[in-house]
Every structure is written in C-alpha cells, then in structure tokens.
C-alpha cells in the first residue's frame, strides 16, 4: 500500500479530531470564565465550588478523567438506576473541556486580578456594583491579556485529543493505530500523522492569533 492510500482513512480521523478539538475548546472556554470568575466571587459557596473544580481537574491525569467518564461513570449510574453511559465523542469532549477549563480558569483569574487597583477604586467611586465592575471594567481589560495563554491551551488541547483514541473514538490517532496494525508500516503512517497534527496545530495557531489581533483592536476601540 502506497502512502497516498493512507490519506483517506487518516483524513476521516483528522476530521473527527477537528470536531473534538472545536467542541471541547468551546466548552473549555465557557468553563474557564465560569470557574475563573467564580473563584473571585464574594459568594463563598460559588468560590469554593470553583476552587474544587479547578484543583481536581488540574491535579489529576486527563487520561484518568477520560477513563472515569467513559468506564466508571456508567457503573455508578447503574448502581443508582440512572443511565449515565456516554458515547465516545461525548466522553472525549467532556473530559477535554473539563480539563482545559480548569487550566483556563487560572488564566482568567490571573488576568482579572492583574487589572490595576486604581481601576477598581474608580469603579467603586462611581458606585458600580460588583457585576458592573466585572463586566465594564475588569473583563474588557483582562480578555486581551488572556489570549496568548488561551492560544497555547487550544493547541495543547488539540494534541491531547489523541488520548480519546483509547476509548475507541475514531480520531486521527485511532485510525493511525488501525493502519499500523494492519499494514505493519509504522514509519510511513506515523510520519503522515505527525505532519497532519503539525498542520492542524499551525492552522489553529494562526486562527488564534487572528482572534487575538481582533480582540486587541476591540480593546483599542473601547478606549
């Protein structure tokens, strides 16, 4: 089998990887802001819930999180009479999103806290509520500072999708392993896969830089 014949199955796997990356990154971004802002909340319950989520998912292995959601969660559900079985795609998106969200939450928290105290004091002097200070003062200044770190997390998330192949999700890594086992051609298969991951990471980096540039212009327009 020539190397060009590997491209069909690998392209199918790459498309699954792209979808997995997209949806888990969207979920992770939402969780990043929810937990990052929650960690700074004046409400103790919200604050501790956010801290617990961040520490658990930063302090445990992504692979174990993936296995727990796919293998352990259904067993717990059966024990209490609830169907908690997740399709491989759902388990992959959820595990990746929860993991990247925990790391992103610290990026959000750090960027918000990096806003100068004078800005908060000015908002307080104008009788802004906590909510108004957050949305009108802190976040417009903090979001552009988050973008480089979010770009790195997005690329890391793309690479982490390869772990989803271990729950039989037909992504790029899974298709590569199938081809390698069948044709015993590890060098060719994994060289192509290496280049495909690199290409996807390069495209993702460019897209994130464009987003970062647009956010920078948005901040300039607000001044």
Coordinates of N, CA and C in Angstrom, one line a residue, residues 16-17 19-21 23-24 62 65-71 74 84-97 160-171 174:
X16 N -12.6 14.0 12.6 CA -13.1 13.7 14.0 C -12.3 14.5 15.0
X17 N -10.9 14.5 14.8 CA -10.1 15.3 15.7 C -10.4 16.8 15.7
X19 N -13.3 18.2 15.0 CA -14.6 18.4 15.7 C -14.4 18.2 17.2
X20 N -13.6 17.3 17.6 CA -13.4 17.0 19.0 C -12.6 18.3 19.6
X21 N -11.7 18.8 18.9 CA -10.9 20.0 19.3 C -11.9 21.2 19.4
X23 N -15.2 21.5 19.7 CA -16.3 21.5 20.8 C -15.7 21.5 22.2
X24 N -14.6 20.8 22.4 CA -14.0 20.7 23.7 C -13.4 22.1 24.0
X62 N -5.5 13.7 32.8 CA -6.5 13.8 31.8 C -6.9 12.4 31.4
X65 N -9.2 11.0 33.9 CA -10.5 11.7 33.8 C -11.3 11.1 32.7
X66 N -10.7 10.8 31.6 CA -11.3 10.3 30.4 C -11.8 8.9 30.7
X67 N -11.0 8.1 31.3 CA -11.4 6.7 31.6 C -12.6 6.7 32.6
X68 N -12.5 7.6 33.6 CA -13.5 7.7 34.6 C -14.9 8.0 34.0
X69 N -14.9 9.0 33.1 CA -16.2 9.4 32.5 C -16.7 8.3 31.6
X70 N -15.8 7.6 30.9 CA -16.3 6.6 29.9 C -16.6 5.2 30.6
X71 N -15.7 4.8 31.5 CA -15.9 3.5 32.1 C -16.5 3.5 33.5
X74 N -20.6 5.2 34.0 CA -21.8 4.3 33.8 C -22.0 3.3 34.9
X84 N -26.0 6.6 32.8 CA -25.0 7.6 32.6 C -24.0 7.3 31.6
X85 N -24.3 6.4 30.7 CA -23.4 5.9 29.6 C -23.2 7.0 28.6
X86 N -22.0 7.4 28.3 CA -21.7 8.5 27.3 C -21.1 7.9 26.1
X87 N -21.6 8.4 24.9 CA -20.9 8.0 23.7 C -19.4 8.4 23.7
X88 N -18.6 7.7 22.9 CA -17.2 8.1 23.0 C -16.9 9.6 22.7
X89 N -17.6 10.2 21.7 CA -17.4 11.6 21.4 C -17.8 12.5 22.5
X90 N -19.0 12.2 23.2 CA -19.4 13.0 24.3 C -18.4 12.9 25.5
X91 N -17.9 11.7 25.7 CA -17.0 11.5 26.8 C -15.7 12.2 26.5
X92 N -15.2 12.2 25.3 CA -14.0 12.9 24.9 C -14.1 14.4 25.0
X93 N -15.2 14.9 24.5 CA -15.4 16.4 24.6 C -15.5 16.8 26.0
X94 N -16.3 16.1 26.8 CA -16.5 16.4 28.2 C -15.1 16.4 29.0
X95 N -14.4 15.3 28.8 CA -13.1 15.2 29.5 C -12.1 16.3 29.1
X96 N -12.0 16.5 27.8 CA -11.1 17.5 27.4 C -11.5 18.9 27.8
X97 N -12.8 19.2 27.7 CA -13.4 20.5 28.0 C -13.2 20.8 29.5
X160 N -3.9 16.8 22.9 CA -4.5 15.9 23.9 C -5.6 15.1 23.4
X161 N -6.2 15.5 22.2 CA -7.3 14.7 21.7 C -6.9 13.3 21.3
X162 N -5.5 13.1 21.1 CA -5.1 11.7 20.8 C -5.4 10.7 21.9
X163 N -5.6 11.2 23.1 CA -5.9 10.3 24.2 C -7.3 9.7 24.0
X164 N -8.1 10.4 23.3 CA -9.5 9.9 23.1 C -9.5 8.6 22.2
X165 N -8.5 8.3 21.5 CA -8.4 7.0 20.8 C -8.4 5.8 21.7
X166 N -8.1 6.0 23.0 CA -8.0 4.9 23.9 C -9.4 4.5 24.4
X167 N -10.5 5.2 24.0 CA -11.8 4.8 24.3 C -12.5 4.5 23.0
X168 N -11.7 4.1 22.0 CA -12.3 3.6 20.7 C -12.9 4.8 19.9
X169 N -12.6 6.0 20.1 CA -13.1 7.1 19.3 C -12.2 7.2 18.1
X170 N -12.9 7.2 16.9 CA -12.2 7.1 15.6 C -11.5 8.3 15.2
X171 N -10.7 8.9 16.0 CA -10.0 10.1 15.6 C -8.7 9.8 14.8
X174 N -6.5 7.1 16.4 CA -7.1 5.8 16.4 C -7.0 5.2 15.0

